[in-house]
Tab-separated table of C-alpha atoms in Angstrom:
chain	number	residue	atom	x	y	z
A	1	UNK	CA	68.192	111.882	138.386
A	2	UNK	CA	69.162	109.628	135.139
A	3	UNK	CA	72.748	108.582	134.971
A	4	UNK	CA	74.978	107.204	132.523
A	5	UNK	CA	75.919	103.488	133.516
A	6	UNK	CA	78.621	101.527	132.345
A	7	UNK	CA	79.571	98.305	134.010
A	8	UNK	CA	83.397	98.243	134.142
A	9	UNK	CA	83.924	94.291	135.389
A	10	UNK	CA	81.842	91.824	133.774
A	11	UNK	CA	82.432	88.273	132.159
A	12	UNK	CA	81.176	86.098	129.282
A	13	UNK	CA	81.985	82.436	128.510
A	14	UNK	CA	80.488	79.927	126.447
A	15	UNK	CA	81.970	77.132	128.551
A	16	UNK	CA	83.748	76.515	131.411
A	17	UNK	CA	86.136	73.741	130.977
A	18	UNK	CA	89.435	74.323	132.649
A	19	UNK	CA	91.328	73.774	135.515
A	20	UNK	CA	93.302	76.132	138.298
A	21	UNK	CA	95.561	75.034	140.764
A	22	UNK	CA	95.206	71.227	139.431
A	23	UNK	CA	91.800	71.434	140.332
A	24	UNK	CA	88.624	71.235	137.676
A	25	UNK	CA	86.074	73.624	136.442
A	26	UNK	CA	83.487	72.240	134.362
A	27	UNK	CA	80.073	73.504	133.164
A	28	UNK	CA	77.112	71.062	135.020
A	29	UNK	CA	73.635	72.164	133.935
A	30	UNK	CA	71.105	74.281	135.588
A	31	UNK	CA	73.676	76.866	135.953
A	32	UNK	CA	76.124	74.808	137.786
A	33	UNK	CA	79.668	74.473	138.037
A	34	UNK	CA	82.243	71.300	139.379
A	35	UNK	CA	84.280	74.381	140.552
A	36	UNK	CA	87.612	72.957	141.921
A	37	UNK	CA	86.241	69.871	144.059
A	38	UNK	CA	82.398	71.114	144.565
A	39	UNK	CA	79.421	71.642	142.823
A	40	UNK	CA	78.615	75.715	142.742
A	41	UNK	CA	76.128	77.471	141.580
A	42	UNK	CA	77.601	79.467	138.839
A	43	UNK	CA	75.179	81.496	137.075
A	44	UNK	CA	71.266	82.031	137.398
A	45	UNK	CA	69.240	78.568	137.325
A	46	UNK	CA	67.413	79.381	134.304
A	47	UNK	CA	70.466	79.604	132.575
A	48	UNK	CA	70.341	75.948	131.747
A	49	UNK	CA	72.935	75.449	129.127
A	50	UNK	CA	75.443	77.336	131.201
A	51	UNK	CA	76.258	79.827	128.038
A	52	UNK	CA	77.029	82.966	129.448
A	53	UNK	CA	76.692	84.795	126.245
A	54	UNK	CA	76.682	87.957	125.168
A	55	UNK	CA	73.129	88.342	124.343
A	56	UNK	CA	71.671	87.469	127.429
A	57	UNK	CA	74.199	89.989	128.938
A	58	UNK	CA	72.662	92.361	126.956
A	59	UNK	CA	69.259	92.104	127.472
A	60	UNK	CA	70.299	92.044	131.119
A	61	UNK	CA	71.708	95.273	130.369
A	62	UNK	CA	69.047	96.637	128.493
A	63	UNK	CA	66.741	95.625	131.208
A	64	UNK	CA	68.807	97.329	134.051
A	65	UNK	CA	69.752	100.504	131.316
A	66	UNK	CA	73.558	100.099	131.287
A	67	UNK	CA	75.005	101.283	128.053
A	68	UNK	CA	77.913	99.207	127.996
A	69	UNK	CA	80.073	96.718	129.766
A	70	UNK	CA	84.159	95.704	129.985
A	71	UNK	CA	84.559	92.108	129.772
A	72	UNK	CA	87.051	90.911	132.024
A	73	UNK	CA	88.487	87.667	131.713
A	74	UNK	CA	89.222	85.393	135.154
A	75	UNK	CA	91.203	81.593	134.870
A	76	UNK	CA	88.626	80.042	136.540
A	77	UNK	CA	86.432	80.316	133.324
A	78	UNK	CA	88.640	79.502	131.214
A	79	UNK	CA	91.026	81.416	128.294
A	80	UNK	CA	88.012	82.931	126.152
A	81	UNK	CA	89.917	84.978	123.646
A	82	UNK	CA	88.248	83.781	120.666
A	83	UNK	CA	84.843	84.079	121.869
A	84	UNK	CA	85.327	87.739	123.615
A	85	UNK	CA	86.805	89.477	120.228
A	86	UNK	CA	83.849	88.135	118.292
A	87	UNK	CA	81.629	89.424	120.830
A	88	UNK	CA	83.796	93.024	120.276
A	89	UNK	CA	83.307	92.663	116.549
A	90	UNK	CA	79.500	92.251	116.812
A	91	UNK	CA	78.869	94.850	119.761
A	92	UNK	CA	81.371	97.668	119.762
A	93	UNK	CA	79.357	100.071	120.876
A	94	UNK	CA	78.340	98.336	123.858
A	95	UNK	CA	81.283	96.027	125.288
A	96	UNK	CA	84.951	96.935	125.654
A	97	UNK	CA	86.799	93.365	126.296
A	98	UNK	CA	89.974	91.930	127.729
A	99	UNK	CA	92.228	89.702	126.300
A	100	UNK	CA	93.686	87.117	128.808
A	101	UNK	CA	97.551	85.803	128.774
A	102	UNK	CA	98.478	82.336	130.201
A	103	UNK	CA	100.694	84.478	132.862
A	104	UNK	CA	101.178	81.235	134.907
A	105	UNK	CA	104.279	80.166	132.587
A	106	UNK	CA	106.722	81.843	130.467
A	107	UNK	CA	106.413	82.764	127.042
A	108	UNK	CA	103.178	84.955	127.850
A	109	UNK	CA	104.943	88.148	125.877
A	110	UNK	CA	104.668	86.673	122.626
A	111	UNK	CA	100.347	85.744	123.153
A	112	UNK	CA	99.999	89.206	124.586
A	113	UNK	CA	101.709	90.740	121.469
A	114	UNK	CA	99.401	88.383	119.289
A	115	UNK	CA	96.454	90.053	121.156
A	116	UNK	CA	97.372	93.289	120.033
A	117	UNK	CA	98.019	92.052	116.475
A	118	UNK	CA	94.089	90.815	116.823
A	119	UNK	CA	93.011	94.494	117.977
A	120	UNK	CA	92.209	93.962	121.956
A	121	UNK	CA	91.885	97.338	123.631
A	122	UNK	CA	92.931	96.131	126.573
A	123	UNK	CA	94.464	92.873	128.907
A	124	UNK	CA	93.547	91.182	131.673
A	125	UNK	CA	95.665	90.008	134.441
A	126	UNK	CA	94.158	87.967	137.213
A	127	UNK	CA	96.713	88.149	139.434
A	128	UNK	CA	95.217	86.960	142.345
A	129	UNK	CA	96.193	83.487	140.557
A	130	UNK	CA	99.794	83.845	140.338
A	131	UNK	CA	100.712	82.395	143.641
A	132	UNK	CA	101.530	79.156	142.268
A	133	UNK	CA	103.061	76.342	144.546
A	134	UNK	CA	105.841	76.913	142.053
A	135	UNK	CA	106.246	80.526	143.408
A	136	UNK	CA	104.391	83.351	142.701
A	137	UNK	CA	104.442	84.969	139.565
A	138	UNK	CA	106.048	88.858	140.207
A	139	UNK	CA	104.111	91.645	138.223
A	140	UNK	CA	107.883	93.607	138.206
A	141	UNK	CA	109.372	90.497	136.775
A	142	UNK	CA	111.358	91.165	133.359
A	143	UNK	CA	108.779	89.594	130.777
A	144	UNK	CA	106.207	91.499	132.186
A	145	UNK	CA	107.798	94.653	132.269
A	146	UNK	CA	108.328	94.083	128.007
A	147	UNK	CA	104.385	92.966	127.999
A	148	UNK	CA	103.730	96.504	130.316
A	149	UNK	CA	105.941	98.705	127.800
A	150	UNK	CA	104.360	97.279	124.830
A	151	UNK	CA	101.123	97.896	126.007
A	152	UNK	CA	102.072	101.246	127.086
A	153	UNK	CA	103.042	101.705	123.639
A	154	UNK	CA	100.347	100.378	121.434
A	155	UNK	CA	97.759	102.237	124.770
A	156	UNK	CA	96.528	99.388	125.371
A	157	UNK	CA	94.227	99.350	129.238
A	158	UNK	CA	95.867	96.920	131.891
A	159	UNK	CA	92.708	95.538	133.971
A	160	UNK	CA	94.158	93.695	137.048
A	161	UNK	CA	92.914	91.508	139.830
A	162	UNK	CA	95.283	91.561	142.795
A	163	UNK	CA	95.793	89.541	145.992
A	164	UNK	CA	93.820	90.534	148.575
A	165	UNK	CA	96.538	92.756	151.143
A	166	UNK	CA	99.475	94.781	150.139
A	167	UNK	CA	101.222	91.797	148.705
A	168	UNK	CA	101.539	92.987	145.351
A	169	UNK	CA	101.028	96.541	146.093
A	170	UNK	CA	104.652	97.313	145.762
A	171	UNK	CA	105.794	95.213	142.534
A	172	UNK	CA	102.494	97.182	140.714
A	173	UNK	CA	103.763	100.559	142.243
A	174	UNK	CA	107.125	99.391	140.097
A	175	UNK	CA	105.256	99.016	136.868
A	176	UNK	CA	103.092	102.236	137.489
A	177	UNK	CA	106.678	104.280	138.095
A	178	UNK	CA	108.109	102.427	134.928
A	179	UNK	CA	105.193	102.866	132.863
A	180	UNK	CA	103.308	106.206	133.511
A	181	UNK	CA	101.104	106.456	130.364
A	182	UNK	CA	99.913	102.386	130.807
A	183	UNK	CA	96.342	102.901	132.051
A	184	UNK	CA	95.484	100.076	134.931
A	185	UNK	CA	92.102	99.701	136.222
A	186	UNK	CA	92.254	97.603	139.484
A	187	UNK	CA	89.478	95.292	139.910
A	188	UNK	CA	87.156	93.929	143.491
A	189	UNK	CA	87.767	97.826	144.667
A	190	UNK	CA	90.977	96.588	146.103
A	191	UNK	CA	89.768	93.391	147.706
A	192	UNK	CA	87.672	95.501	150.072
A	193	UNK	CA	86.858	93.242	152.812
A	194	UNK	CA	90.345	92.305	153.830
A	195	UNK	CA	92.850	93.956	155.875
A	196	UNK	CA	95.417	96.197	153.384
A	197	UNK	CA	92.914	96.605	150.906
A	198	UNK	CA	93.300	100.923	151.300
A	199	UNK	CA	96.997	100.233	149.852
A	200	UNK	CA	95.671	99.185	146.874
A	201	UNK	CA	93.130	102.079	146.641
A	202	UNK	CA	95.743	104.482	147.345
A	203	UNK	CA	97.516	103.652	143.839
A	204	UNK	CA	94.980	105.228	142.203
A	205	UNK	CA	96.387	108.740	143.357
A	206	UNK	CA	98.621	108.726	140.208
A	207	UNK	CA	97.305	109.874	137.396
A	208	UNK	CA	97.349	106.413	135.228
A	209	UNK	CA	95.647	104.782	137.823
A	210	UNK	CA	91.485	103.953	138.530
A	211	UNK	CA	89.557	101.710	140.537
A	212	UNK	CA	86.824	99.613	139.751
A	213	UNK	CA	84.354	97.642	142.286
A	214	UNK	CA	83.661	94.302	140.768
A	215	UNK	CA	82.258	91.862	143.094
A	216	UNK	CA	81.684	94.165	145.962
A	217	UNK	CA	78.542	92.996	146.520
A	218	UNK	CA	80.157	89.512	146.687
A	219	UNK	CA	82.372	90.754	149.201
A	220	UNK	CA	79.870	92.332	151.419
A	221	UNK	CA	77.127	89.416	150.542
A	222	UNK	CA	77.345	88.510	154.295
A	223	UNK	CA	75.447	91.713	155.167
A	224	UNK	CA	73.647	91.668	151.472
A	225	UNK	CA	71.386	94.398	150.337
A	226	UNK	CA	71.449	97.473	150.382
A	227	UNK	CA	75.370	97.118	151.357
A	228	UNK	CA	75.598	99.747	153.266
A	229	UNK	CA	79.312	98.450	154.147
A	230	UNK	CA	80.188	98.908	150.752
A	231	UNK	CA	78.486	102.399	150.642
A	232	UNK	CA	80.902	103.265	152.919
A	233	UNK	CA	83.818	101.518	151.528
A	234	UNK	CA	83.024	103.840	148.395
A	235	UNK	CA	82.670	106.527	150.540
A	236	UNK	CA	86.037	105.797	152.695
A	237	UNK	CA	88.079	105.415	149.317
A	238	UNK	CA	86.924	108.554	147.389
A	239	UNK	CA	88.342	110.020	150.426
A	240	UNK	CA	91.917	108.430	149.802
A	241	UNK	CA	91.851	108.907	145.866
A	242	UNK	CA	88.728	111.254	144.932
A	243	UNK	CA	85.219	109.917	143.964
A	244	UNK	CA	86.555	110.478	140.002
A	245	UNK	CA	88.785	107.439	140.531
A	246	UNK	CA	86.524	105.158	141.107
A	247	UNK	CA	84.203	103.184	138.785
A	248	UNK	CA	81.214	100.577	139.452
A	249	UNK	CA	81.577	97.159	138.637
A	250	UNK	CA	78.952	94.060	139.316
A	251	UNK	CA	81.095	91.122	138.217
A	252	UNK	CA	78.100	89.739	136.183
A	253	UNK	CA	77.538	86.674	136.044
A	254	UNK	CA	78.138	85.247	139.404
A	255	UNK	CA	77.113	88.271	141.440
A	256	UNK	CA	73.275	88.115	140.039
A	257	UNK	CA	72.761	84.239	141.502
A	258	UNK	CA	72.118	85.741	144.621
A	259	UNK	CA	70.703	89.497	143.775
A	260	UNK	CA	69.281	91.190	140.733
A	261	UNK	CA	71.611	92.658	137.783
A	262	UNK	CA	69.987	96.546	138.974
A	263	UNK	CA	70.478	95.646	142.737
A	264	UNK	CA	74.628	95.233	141.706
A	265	UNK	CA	74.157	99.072	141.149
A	266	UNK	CA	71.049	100.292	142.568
A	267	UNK	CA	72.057	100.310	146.498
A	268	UNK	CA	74.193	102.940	145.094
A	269	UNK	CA	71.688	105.035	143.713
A	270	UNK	CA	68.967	104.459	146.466
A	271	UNK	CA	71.956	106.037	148.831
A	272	UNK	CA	71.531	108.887	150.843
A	273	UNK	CA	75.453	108.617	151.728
A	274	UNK	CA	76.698	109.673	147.962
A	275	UNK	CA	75.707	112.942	146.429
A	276	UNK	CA	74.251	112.967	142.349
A	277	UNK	CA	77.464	114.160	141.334
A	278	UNK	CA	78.844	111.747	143.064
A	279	UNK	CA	76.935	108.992	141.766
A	280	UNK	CA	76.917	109.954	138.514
A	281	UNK	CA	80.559	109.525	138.453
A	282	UNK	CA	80.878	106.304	139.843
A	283	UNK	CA	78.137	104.815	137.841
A	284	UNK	CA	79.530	105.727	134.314
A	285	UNK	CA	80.985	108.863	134.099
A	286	UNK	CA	84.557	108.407	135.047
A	287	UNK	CA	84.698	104.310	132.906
A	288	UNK	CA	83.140	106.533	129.706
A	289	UNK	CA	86.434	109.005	129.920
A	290	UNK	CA	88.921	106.401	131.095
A	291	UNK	CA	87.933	103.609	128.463
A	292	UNK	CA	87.109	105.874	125.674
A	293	UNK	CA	83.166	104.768	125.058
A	294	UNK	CA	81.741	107.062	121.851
A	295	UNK	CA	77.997	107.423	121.742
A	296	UNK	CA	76.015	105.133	124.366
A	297	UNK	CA	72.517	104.147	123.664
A	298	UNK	CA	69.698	105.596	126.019
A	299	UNK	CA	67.928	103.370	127.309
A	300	UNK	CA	64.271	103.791	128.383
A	301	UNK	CA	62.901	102.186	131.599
A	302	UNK	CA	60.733	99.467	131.190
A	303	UNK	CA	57.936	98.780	133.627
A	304	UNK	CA	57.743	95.348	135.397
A	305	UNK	CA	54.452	93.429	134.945
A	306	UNK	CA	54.413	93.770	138.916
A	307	UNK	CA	54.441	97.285	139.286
C-alpha cells in the first residue's frame, strides 16, 4: 500500500551559532557541532558546510517520497526566523514552518505578534528549555496566556516541546481549557522513554489537541532499528487518544546521523503491529487535516543503484 507522508517535526538552519544555558553551540565542519562543552556530531558527515538547508531537505524528501514537512524550530540551533519564512515563501507547497519566540525573557508577546504580522502559520515553543536557573518559565503565566489568545485568534498552530514527565502537563491543560480553538501539536510523542510521558499523550483526548513523534527513534536509539519499542509506544498511545491523534515525526536532521531519512518512517510501515489504516493515518493523513496541506506532490519511487 502507498501512503501519503508528511513529516510533522523537522528543522533547518543555516548556522548554528548560539548559546543555551550559558553554554555554546557553534557549527565545526564535517557536520559537527561544539554543542554546549563537546564536540557532536550534528548532521550527516557529508554535510560539510554544516548548512542544513532546505534543498537538501528536499531532495531527502523526494528521495524518501514525503510530500511535505513542518519546520520546527529548537534553541539549540539558534532563532532562525528569517531563514525559515524565506524557505515558506519559496516552498509552500511542501513545508509548513514555525516561528520561534525568545520565551526565556519577557517581552516575547510583542516578537510573537510581529510573527504573525510576517504571516507564520504557526509557533514554536521549546519548552523543554524553560527551566532556567532563574526559575522556570510557566506556560499558564499571564504573557503567555495574551501570546495563546492571540494565536487562538489569528488560528495560528502552537507546536510545543515539553519536559519530559508531567511537569508541565497541568499548566498546558490550563491553556488548552482557556483556549479551546488554539490547535497544539506536542512534539517527541510525549517524551516517550521517560516515566509520565502517557500524561502528556492523554491531552490529546480534547479535541484541539494532536501528537506528533519527533525524535522517537532518538529516544529508542538504544534498541535502534526496527524500534519495535516505539511500535509499541504508538501502539500503547492510540490506545489512550485514538490512532487519528497521532502524527509521525523524524526530527530531521539529527535523527538521520545514525539511520536513513526512510528508516525514521519505514519501521512503521514494515510493521506487522499497525494495520494500513492505521498507518496511513499516522504517516500523513491526520498532519494533512490538522495543518491544512492543499495538493501534495506524488512522488514516484526511485530505484537504488544497489537494488
Amino acid at each position: 500500500m502507498e501512503y501519503t507522508i508528511i513529516d510533522a517535526h523537522s528543522h533547518l538552519w543555516l548556522r548554528q551559532d548560539t548559546e543555551v544555558d550559558g553554554l555554546p553551540i557553534r557549527t565545526l565542519s564535517g557536520g559537527k557541532s561544539l554543542f554546549m562543552g563537546e564536540v557532536r556530531q550534528m548532521l550527516p558527515p557529508f554535510m560539510t558546510d554544516g548548512r542544513n538547508t532546505a534543498e537538501v531537505f528536499l531532495s531527502n524528501m523526494d528521495y524518501a517520497q514525503v510530500s511535505a514537512a513542518v519546520v520546527t524550530q529548537e534553541y539549540i540551533d539558534g532563532i532562525q526566523n528569517y531563514y525559515l519564512m524565506d524557505v515558506q515563501t519559496r516552498y509552500p507547497d511542501r513545508f509548513l514552518v514555525c516561528g520561534l519566540c525568545e520565551f526565556r525573557r519577557p517581552g516575547f508577546l510583542t516578537q510573537a505578534k510581529e510573527l504573525i504580522r510576517k504571516g507564520f502559520k504557526a509557533i514554536k515553543i521549546p519548552a523543554n528549555r524553560l527551566a532556567l536557573s532563574t526559575g522556570r518559565v510557566p506556560l499558564n503565566g499571564d504573557e503567555m496566556m495574551a501570546m495563546f489568545h492571540l494565536m487562538e485568534e489569528h488560528r495560528l498552530i502552537l507546536s510545543i516541546d515539553m519536559l519530559e514527565g508531567d511537569t508541565q502537563v497541568e499548566e498546558l491543560r490550563d491553556v488548552i481549557t482557556e483556549c479551546p480553538d488554539l490547535k497544539i501539536a506536542i512534539g517527541h510523542f510525549g517524551m516517550v522513554t521517560f516515566p509520565g510521558w502517557t500524561e502528556q499523550i492523554k491531552l490529546a483526548r480534547y479535541s484541539n489537541v494532536f501528537i506528533e513523534s519527533g525524535g522517537i527513534t532518538w529516544l529508542f536509539n538504544d534498541e535502534f532499528y526496527p524500534f519495535k519499542g516505539a511500535v509499541r509506544a504508538i501502539r500503547e498511545a492510540a490506545g489512550l487518544v485514538g490512532m487519528e491523534k497521532l502524527m509521525w515525526g523524524s526530527d530531521y536532521p539529527r535523527t538521520i546521523t545514525a539511520i536513513t531519512y526512510r528508516m525514521s518512517y519505514d519501521f512503521v510501515v514494515k510493521s506487522n503491529e499497525l494495520s494500513d489504516e492505521e498507518k496511513s493515518l499516522f504517516l500523513g493523513g491526520n498532519a494533512k487535516a490538522f495543518y491544512g496541506f492543499g495538493a501534495l506532490p506524488v512522488l514516484p519511487y526511485i530505484k537504488n543503484m544497489s537494488e
